[in-house]
């Protein structure tokens, strides 16, 4: 007689060591072994303990295999394997922050470096950056040169600053050379599990040549620049006009796609991969609707006002990043959504009153909300 | 080593003193657990495919493959659809594929359903489940001819259960083509659907059915 199949829940849930050990003793009892007679320290106890440790590890592996079968339960490397081998979707690796630094020589010396020879460090990020190009910095002159972080990820991102005290050369270099970064140096982190799941599901739309729902979104999410760095589209919507034109509106998690070249590239991707014959599709930035937030937050006082405001700002940014272009099927932002998001910021918050925005705010089909908070608009009351 | 043999071989692989008396029984108990883990690994892979060991994982697989199981669809029928998911999705965005999805939702209670294009093409989902393509004059004059990328789905040939409406809204959205504007009419004696009117259409029919939405 065949045994019943192991059910899904048993496969997905790993057994802990204690459970396995108890189970081994139970089976021993059924086989006629009176384990209650085993004294403490009897070698068989250690034998069973060792076996249960190994078996619990095997159970963990079984669980990983089981979870790795489904997008909703697979994570990290298992999810990446599934995404690539089942759907042909590669996860986006972290990129190295890149930008430029300005070297200003205030002295009379002249300095020459070859490719990748000069390494500089930023005191805020505590990360190092390499100047890729060879250069000669003459006396009393300045150069702006491209830099690349040595470590991938956003931890190496540097906001723009003209403060030369933030930078120092790792490679020996005269103190007369001042280093600043007037423009930001930016990279991206590894793609998280949830964005990857979303892209995998969207990629299914690309199976059809009939331009199905979600095809344009699938093409622009995860789109890369020519140098392999992600453009960063996290929101997109396609709006047809019935005359054969489709406007594809895009935005990143933080707002607009700021580089016009990125929009040009997105247009190229959409028009070469998705746009069917007889249809005119065009990608453009969505419109940001600025919504001032006025709210009173009452909390138990566990956090200081500064700490709570910082957390509330982060919550608001995260909430804004989740807002769809067009405001969902009803093209509306409900104030209740905002109240819930603010209230979930910290367990010390017990009451949230939002006086702006109003109960509902209309969101145009090509727009997304951006929230602003005036200095005195967020009242935090312990 | 095939599945469920490893535990039995534990005894063969052990030193002589462990093959006797209590130690042997303990080894058998541990071996049974090893076998169970191997079975678990096999079952873990099997659950990832529809209909091999059980129907428990159909929801997960359907979620992965963007196919939903309507309340009236049997597990066996859903399993078959999940197996052919790539073929189904390759036709997403076509009129016939949209009607096939509606056939799945309605199961045996299909009201006659008409999918009409601005240019006069009409697909009909008949009550026996067949789908035919022909010409219609009913909507050929709705709106200017240059606004060609439009369709109307008329499910008013029968009364539809209220519970089916949300699923229908999802399906008509997901199986639409991105460049078209669609409008769905349903009669189900329910309240008027509160979905948005996206395309600012004048109402083309004098007596509109109870439920209408635009996708």
XYZ file of C-alpha atoms in Angstrom:
597
model
C 0.000 0.000 0.000
C 1.441 3.328 -0.983
C 1.797 6.003 1.658
C -0.228 9.208 1.405
C 1.713 12.085 -0.158
C 3.437 14.491 2.159
C 1.163 17.493 2.307
C 2.239 20.932 1.211
C 2.250 22.440 4.670
C 4.600 19.738 5.947
C 6.950 20.451 3.067
C 6.981 24.211 3.540
C 7.416 24.167 7.312
C 10.857 23.100 8.574
C 11.045 20.878 11.656
C 13.167 22.026 14.547
C 15.730 19.861 16.283
C 13.593 19.251 19.353
C 10.688 18.006 17.262
C 12.880 15.603 15.292
C 14.538 14.298 18.448
C 11.188 13.654 20.085
C 9.982 11.917 16.942
C 13.024 9.607 16.886
C 12.388 8.626 20.509
C 8.742 7.956 19.684
C 9.678 5.622 16.814
C 12.230 3.884 19.043
C 9.495 3.257 21.600
C 7.279 1.775 18.900
C 10.128 -0.515 17.877
C 10.289 -1.807 21.419
C 13.183 0.218 22.762
C 12.511 1.433 26.273
C 14.406 4.697 26.099
C 13.193 5.677 29.571
C 15.756 3.223 30.891
C 18.590 5.179 29.313
C 20.410 7.082 32.007
C 21.582 10.642 31.552
C 24.838 10.701 29.669
C 24.171 7.354 27.998
C 25.926 7.511 24.631
C 22.686 6.764 22.763
C 21.264 10.102 23.911
C 24.147 11.845 22.202
C 23.732 9.667 19.162
C 20.031 10.581 18.828
C 20.791 14.250 19.522
C 23.434 14.334 16.793
C 21.142 12.626 14.304
C 18.307 15.035 15.102
C 20.581 18.042 14.532
C 21.493 16.747 11.067
C 17.898 15.787 10.271
C 16.628 19.222 11.306
C 19.113 20.687 8.839
C 17.796 18.369 6.145
C 14.264 19.477 7.000
C 15.358 23.082 6.528
C 16.697 22.158 3.103
C 13.437 20.406 2.193
C 11.577 23.537 3.215
C 13.835 25.696 1.033
C 13.231 23.372 -1.912
C 9.471 23.485 -1.299
C 9.373 27.246 -0.892
C 11.574 27.640 -3.919
C 8.812 26.191 -6.109
C 6.540 29.213 -5.793
C 7.104 32.911 -6.336
C 5.180 33.818 -3.194
C 7.310 31.644 -0.928
C 10.713 31.577 -2.614
C 13.248 34.115 -1.442
C 16.773 35.367 -2.139
C 18.818 32.894 -4.207
C 15.925 30.447 -4.568
C 13.693 33.181 -5.944
C 16.424 34.332 -8.317
C 16.856 30.789 -9.625
C 13.135 30.444 -10.195
C 12.886 33.864 -11.830
C 15.700 33.111 -14.243
C 15.135 29.469 -15.107
C 11.318 29.449 -15.120
C 10.613 32.920 -16.511
C 13.868 34.173 -17.996
C 13.976 37.185 -15.684
C 17.349 38.131 -14.213
C 17.448 39.918 -10.906
C 19.149 43.286 -10.876
C 22.409 43.257 -8.977
C 23.602 46.148 -6.886
C 25.405 48.772 -8.911
C 28.538 50.655 -7.938
C 27.848 54.270 -7.067
C 29.243 56.516 -9.721
C 29.488 60.223 -10.315
C 32.292 62.706 -10.348
C 34.563 64.554 -7.964
C 36.271 67.869 -8.405
C 39.970 68.098 -7.660
C 41.228 71.587 -6.979
C 44.981 72.132 -6.697
C 45.655 75.136 -4.448
C 49.421 74.635 -4.501
C 52.280 74.915 -6.916
C 52.841 71.188 -7.416
C 51.708 69.109 -10.367
C 50.253 65.611 -9.901
C 49.896 62.830 -12.427
C 47.946 59.614 -11.949
C 47.280 56.688 -14.262
C 43.998 54.863 -14.726
C 42.508 53.664 -11.404
C 45.533 54.879 -9.456
C 43.951 57.528 -7.268
C 41.595 56.315 -4.529
C 39.653 58.773 -2.391
C 37.474 58.256 0.674
C 34.390 59.996 2.010
C 34.105 60.501 5.750
C 30.298 60.308 5.824
C 29.868 57.038 3.947
C 33.230 55.660 5.143
C 33.600 54.206 1.657
C 36.349 54.499 -0.930
C 36.098 55.534 -4.565
C 38.456 55.089 -7.484
C 39.151 57.665 -10.167
C 39.113 55.688 -13.373
C 40.775 58.100 -15.771
C 44.430 59.032 -16.050
C 45.017 62.729 -15.470
C 47.522 65.441 -14.670
C 46.496 68.118 -12.222
C 48.576 71.219 -12.821
C 49.413 73.880 -10.291
C 46.509 76.129 -9.350
C 44.052 74.309 -11.555
C 40.979 72.144 -11.144
C 39.606 69.032 -12.802
C 36.293 67.225 -12.595
C 36.779 63.497 -12.976
C 34.519 60.419 -12.897
C 34.621 58.206 -9.805
C 33.352 54.723 -9.065
C 32.744 53.295 -5.608
C 34.794 50.277 -4.626
C 31.760 48.638 -3.006
C 28.396 48.127 -4.701
C 25.155 49.402 -3.198
C 23.549 52.560 -1.925
C 25.783 52.599 1.151
C 28.329 54.315 -1.096
C 25.890 57.011 -2.264
C 27.037 60.562 -1.538
C 24.732 63.584 -1.746
C 26.140 66.656 -3.511
C 28.456 68.747 -1.368
C 31.108 71.418 -1.813
C 32.625 70.691 1.582
C 36.178 69.541 0.900
C 36.657 68.382 4.501
C 34.454 65.377 3.782
C 36.996 63.894 1.399
C 40.510 62.614 1.745
C 42.870 60.802 -0.582
C 43.684 57.198 0.343
C 46.501 57.140 -2.183
C 49.248 59.570 -1.066
C 48.357 63.025 -2.318
C 49.247 66.522 -1.202
C 46.866 68.219 1.200
C 46.905 71.151 -1.197
C 44.551 69.218 -3.430
C 40.972 69.697 -2.290
C 38.340 67.135 -3.204
C 34.616 67.866 -3.443
C 31.607 66.321 -5.167
C 29.361 69.099 -6.493
C 27.082 66.420 -8.025
C 25.759 63.332 -6.322
C 27.471 59.942 -6.502
C 24.812 57.276 -6.724
C 24.384 53.533 -7.096
C 21.646 51.026 -6.327
C 21.181 48.063 -4.008
C 20.431 44.495 -5.024
C 16.880 44.148 -6.246
C 14.687 43.018 -3.366
C 12.515 39.922 -3.456
C 9.203 41.744 -3.837
C 10.216 43.898 -6.838
C 11.642 40.784 -8.482
C 8.406 38.860 -7.914
C 6.501 41.761 -9.418
C 8.742 41.850 -12.494
C 8.473 38.110 -12.978
C 4.682 38.258 -13.002
C 4.746 41.230 -15.327
C 7.102 39.427 -17.675
C 4.300 36.983 -18.497
C 2.635 39.764 -20.482
C 5.593 39.714 -22.863
C 4.720 36.159 -23.931
C 1.955 37.522 -26.129
C 2.523 39.543 -29.281
C -0.996 40.969 -28.958
C 0.091 43.804 -26.657
C -1.768 42.526 -23.574
C -2.425 44.364 -20.347
C 0.814 44.902 -18.458
C 3.112 44.563 -21.480
C 4.369 48.145 -21.379
C 4.893 47.994 -17.629
C 6.849 44.744 -18.052
C 9.114 46.401 -20.593
C 9.960 49.471 -18.521
C 10.303 47.913 -15.065
C 13.850 46.769 -14.637
C 14.955 48.572 -17.817
C 18.685 49.145 -17.868
C 20.816 51.908 -19.302
C 23.412 51.117 -21.930
C 26.025 50.777 -19.180
C 23.939 48.149 -17.382
C 22.769 50.304 -14.485
C 19.029 50.271 -13.738
C 16.941 53.265 -14.788
C 14.797 52.718 -11.728
C 11.233 52.702 -13.022
C 9.020 51.344 -10.255
C 5.696 52.759 -11.395
C 4.148 52.795 -14.836
C 0.749 52.936 -16.472
C -0.384 52.707 -20.075
C -3.283 54.930 -21.123
C -4.815 54.284 -24.574
C -6.822 56.960 -26.358
C -8.802 54.647 -28.610
C -7.209 56.159 -31.716
C -4.197 53.853 -31.654
C -2.004 55.960 -29.380
C -0.770 54.704 -26.017
C 0.787 57.043 -23.493
C 3.049 55.201 -21.081
C 3.664 57.229 -17.931
C 6.566 56.282 -15.688
C 7.981 57.244 -12.304
C 10.582 55.963 -9.892
C 10.052 55.205 -6.222
C 11.244 58.698 -5.351
C 9.491 60.642 -8.088
C 10.252 61.551 -11.661
C 12.843 59.951 -13.937
C 15.172 62.914 -13.912
C 17.516 62.086 -16.793
C 16.013 62.863 -20.214
C 18.305 60.243 -21.770
C 16.583 57.612 -19.640
C 13.203 58.570 -21.084
C 14.662 58.332 -24.586
C 15.987 54.868 -23.775
C 12.637 53.775 -22.302
C 10.930 54.901 -25.496
C 13.354 52.812 -27.494
C 12.713 49.768 -25.325
C 8.940 50.091 -25.523
C 8.879 50.751 -29.235
C 11.208 47.883 -30.050
C 9.812 45.279 -27.644
C 6.111 45.949 -27.153
C 4.542 48.483 -29.505
C 2.490 46.522 -32.075
C 1.980 47.403 -35.709
C -0.356 50.309 -36.233
C 0.002 51.611 -32.684
C 1.926 54.664 -31.512
C 3.315 54.258 -27.981
C 5.273 56.981 -26.242
C 6.902 57.025 -22.802
C 6.969 60.163 -20.700
C 7.331 61.129 -17.088
C 4.170 61.012 -15.030
C 3.071 64.263 -13.402
C 3.811 64.754 -9.726
C 0.912 66.171 -7.731
C 2.213 67.926 -4.638
C -0.019 67.308 -1.643
C 0.739 69.228 1.551
C 0.262 67.137 4.675
C -1.004 68.670 7.898
C -1.399 66.207 10.722
C -1.443 65.811 14.458
C 0.203 62.713 15.861
C -0.435 61.660 19.435
C 1.939 59.152 20.933
C 2.888 57.647 24.264
C 6.140 59.569 24.486
C 8.375 56.545 24.175
C 10.258 58.299 21.365
C 11.452 61.886 21.338
C 9.700 64.285 18.976
C 12.783 64.374 16.730
C 12.982 60.586 16.547
C 9.292 60.294 15.789
C 9.391 63.010 13.122
C 12.284 61.234 11.433
C 10.334 57.983 11.405
C 7.201 59.745 10.159
C 9.143 61.319 7.292
C 10.475 57.915 6.301
C 6.948 56.468 6.507
C 5.599 59.225 4.310
C 8.322 58.622 1.718
C 7.591 54.891 1.717
C 3.867 55.571 1.423
C 4.477 57.936 -1.505
C 6.649 55.329 -3.226
C 3.743 52.851 -3.072
C 1.257 55.189 -4.750
C 0.293 54.078 -8.219
C 0.242 56.426 -11.154
C -3.387 57.314 -11.714
C -4.362 56.599 -8.119
C -5.786 53.115 -8.745
C -9.119 52.238 -10.398
C -11.002 55.164 -8.897
C -8.276 57.768 -9.575
C -8.468 58.894 -5.984
C -6.202 59.113 -2.951
C -8.149 58.454 0.223
C -7.096 60.298 3.350
C -7.720 57.121 5.332
C -4.813 55.458 3.511
C -2.514 58.209 4.728
C -3.824 57.960 8.289
C -3.161 54.225 8.309
C 0.369 54.721 6.939
C 1.227 57.385 9.529
C -0.352 55.379 12.339
C 1.701 52.317 11.430
C 4.948 54.265 11.719
C 5.534 53.299 15.328
C 3.705 51.341 18.000
C 3.837 54.381 20.303
C 1.373 56.259 18.044
C -2.204 55.910 19.220
C -4.053 58.657 17.390
C -3.621 60.367 14.024
C -5.621 63.365 12.846
C -5.002 64.489 9.269
C -6.501 67.839 8.287
C -4.774 67.970 4.897
C -5.295 66.419 2.395
C -9.076 66.212 2.421
C -11.093 63.041 2.556
C -10.410 62.316 -1.116
C -7.935 63.819 -3.548
C -8.404 63.297 -7.271
C -5.379 61.820 -9.014
C -5.267 62.272 -12.786
C -4.629 59.109 -14.859
C -1.082 60.312 -15.603
C -0.226 61.608 -12.123
C 1.063 60.392 -8.776
C 1.065 62.086 -5.389
C 4.121 63.597 -3.720
C 3.721 64.639 -0.117
C 5.271 67.726 1.442
C 5.322 68.616 5.104
C 5.873 72.215 6.200
C 8.069 72.608 9.324
C 5.092 73.257 11.606
C 2.581 71.046 9.788
C 3.311 67.847 11.700
C 2.289 68.247 15.302
C 3.690 65.561 17.549
C 1.991 65.428 20.929
C 3.075 63.002 23.649
C 20.152 5.369 -3.999
C 16.511 5.622 -4.867
C 13.907 7.226 -2.688
C 13.196 5.418 0.609
C 16.187 3.110 0.365
C 18.683 5.194 2.211
C 17.220 4.528 5.625
C 17.425 0.768 5.079
C 21.024 1.031 3.974
C 21.977 2.787 7.178
C 22.251 -0.593 8.902
C 24.511 -1.962 6.169
C 26.760 1.059 6.441
C 27.065 0.926 10.237
C 29.677 -0.935 12.281
C 28.786 -4.426 13.438
C 28.103 -3.472 17.066
C 25.438 -1.001 15.951
C 23.557 -3.591 13.968
C 22.569 -5.509 17.077
C 19.802 -5.164 19.618
C 18.793 -1.641 20.683
C 21.331 0.176 18.584
C 19.930 -1.415 15.460
C 16.423 -0.268 16.358
C 17.642 3.244 16.984
C 19.322 3.154 13.588
C 16.053 2.006 12.014
C 14.236 4.894 13.708
C 16.792 7.384 12.418
C 16.725 5.776 8.987
C 12.967 6.194 8.836
C 13.444 9.908 9.439
C 16.112 10.109 6.757
C 13.696 8.478 4.337
C 11.030 10.912 5.368
C 13.329 13.828 4.557
C 14.147 12.354 1.148
C 10.442 11.849 0.502
C 9.900 15.437 1.598
C 12.445 16.727 -0.904
C 10.754 14.800 -3.700
C 7.311 15.981 -2.598
C 8.615 19.552 -2.412
C 9.481 19.446 -6.112
C 6.278 17.602 -7.007
C 4.107 20.197 -5.277
C 5.640 22.770 -7.590
C 3.876 21.180 -10.541
C 0.092 21.044 -10.902
C -1.752 17.836 -10.155
C 1.139 15.472 -9.384
C 0.674 14.755 -5.679
C -2.311 16.832 -4.633
C -4.320 19.938 -5.408
C -3.002 21.836 -2.406
C -0.508 23.879 -4.379
C -2.850 24.916 -7.203
C -3.429 28.309 -5.594
C 0.300 29.019 -5.399
C 0.903 27.843 -8.955
C -2.078 29.823 -10.219
C -0.717 32.906 -8.516
C 2.654 32.355 -10.220
C 1.097 31.797 -13.617
C -1.496 34.573 -13.337
C -4.444 32.235 -13.659
C -7.336 32.255 -11.206
C -9.600 29.406 -10.266
C -13.204 30.627 -10.356
C -15.589 29.188 -7.753
C -17.268 26.905 -10.293
C -14.124 25.438 -11.823
C -13.047 21.953 -10.716
C -9.515 21.254 -9.529
C -8.994 18.918 -12.480
C -10.014 21.582 -14.991
C -7.864 24.196 -13.272
C -4.930 21.784 -13.276
C -5.272 21.379 -17.024
C -5.336 25.145 -17.510
C -2.271 25.559 -15.338
C -0.404 23.005 -17.428
C -1.159 24.950 -20.586
C -0.505 28.351 -19.075
C 2.100 29.502 -21.576
C -0.174 28.830 -24.527
C -2.973 30.713 -22.833
C -0.807 33.736 -22.056
C 0.640 33.775 -25.561
C -2.846 34.716 -26.758
C -3.561 37.349 -24.124
C -4.779 40.525 -25.718
C -6.843 38.743 -28.373
C -10.635 38.750 -28.444
C -10.927 34.995 -28.474
C -8.666 34.603 -25.433
C -10.804 37.080 -23.505
C -13.964 35.126 -24.279
C -12.268 31.860 -23.348
C -11.537 33.309 -19.920
C -15.182 34.274 -19.549
C -16.160 30.728 -20.511
C -14.013 29.489 -17.625
C -15.694 31.877 -15.187
C -19.214 31.051 -16.259
C -18.594 27.303 -16.439
C -21.919 25.688 -17.351
C -23.981 28.834 -16.944
C -22.804 30.820 -19.939
C -25.075 33.639 -20.990
C -24.711 34.599 -24.629
C -21.872 37.108 -24.735
C -20.963 39.435 -27.581
C -17.603 41.083 -28.065
C -17.880 43.823 -30.662
C -15.234 46.026 -32.241
C -15.684 49.496 -33.633
C -14.956 48.162 -37.114
C -17.865 45.737 -36.978
C -16.050 42.533 -36.076
C -18.036 40.515 -33.575
C -17.110 37.477 -31.525
C -19.954 35.578 -29.874
C -19.597 33.240 -26.936
C -22.605 30.972 -27.306
C -24.453 29.243 -24.493
C -22.950 25.898 -25.542
C -19.465 27.318 -25.010
C -18.545 27.717 -28.663
C -17.007 30.942 -29.915
C -17.759 32.275 -33.395
C -16.454 35.269 -35.304
C -18.632 37.321 -37.609
C -19.826 40.819 -38.385
C -22.041 43.081 -36.361
C -23.811 46.269 -37.248
C -24.971 46.893 -33.720
C -22.057 49.060 -32.655
C -20.403 49.797 -35.932
C -21.526 53.391 -35.742
C -20.605 54.016 -32.094
C -18.213 56.937 -32.033
C -15.979 58.256 -34.804
C -14.418 55.596 -37.073
C -10.912 56.945 -36.469
C -11.349 55.981 -32.831
C -10.967 52.389 -33.872
C -9.131 50.783 -30.945
C -12.226 50.022 -28.923
C -14.432 47.109 -27.988
C -17.703 46.486 -26.225
C -18.438 43.330 -24.279
C -22.132 42.654 -23.842
C -22.906 39.986 -21.239
C -26.506 41.071 -20.881
C -27.847 37.930 -22.547
C -28.390 36.399 -19.119
C -28.469 37.237 -15.450
C -25.072 37.055 -13.794
C -24.397 36.233 -10.148
C -23.229 39.250 -8.171
C -20.229 37.282 -6.921
C -18.951 36.931 -10.470
C -18.747 40.677 -11.102
C -15.455 41.439 -9.282
C -13.790 38.493 -11.006
C -15.134 39.670 -14.343
C -13.765 43.152 -13.757
C -10.338 41.652 -13.087
C -10.444 39.324 -16.075
C -11.595 41.944 -18.554
C -8.807 44.200 -17.316
C -6.076 41.588 -17.335
C -7.027 40.077 -20.695
C -7.483 43.404 -22.423
C -4.963 44.709 -24.939
C -3.059 47.777 -23.794
C -3.924 49.897 -26.812
C -7.673 49.360 -26.658
C -10.468 50.918 -24.673
C -13.078 48.421 -23.566
C -16.529 48.698 -22.102
C -18.442 45.900 -20.418
C -22.196 45.603 -19.959
C -23.650 43.096 -17.519
C -27.159 42.503 -16.257
C -27.235 40.966 -12.805
C -29.966 42.807 -10.874
C -27.244 44.249 -8.655
C -26.479 47.818 -7.780
C -24.853 49.923 -10.436
C -21.150 49.229 -10.590
C -19.175 52.100 -9.136
C -16.132 51.603 -11.350
C -14.786 54.622 -13.119
C -15.925 55.832 -16.493
C -12.531 56.202 -18.048
C -13.335 56.966 -21.639
C -15.957 59.706 -21.251
C -18.293 57.942 -23.620
C -21.812 59.041 -24.367
C -24.153 56.198 -23.547
C -24.783 54.445 -26.821
C -27.786 52.473 -25.711
C -31.047 53.875 -24.486
C -31.507 51.255 -21.769
C -28.142 50.384 -20.338
C -27.824 47.188 -18.323
C -27.464 47.405 -14.591
C -23.721 46.991 -14.441
C -21.193 48.750 -16.638
C -17.483 49.281 -16.404
C -14.698 50.429 -18.613
C -11.275 48.842 -18.947
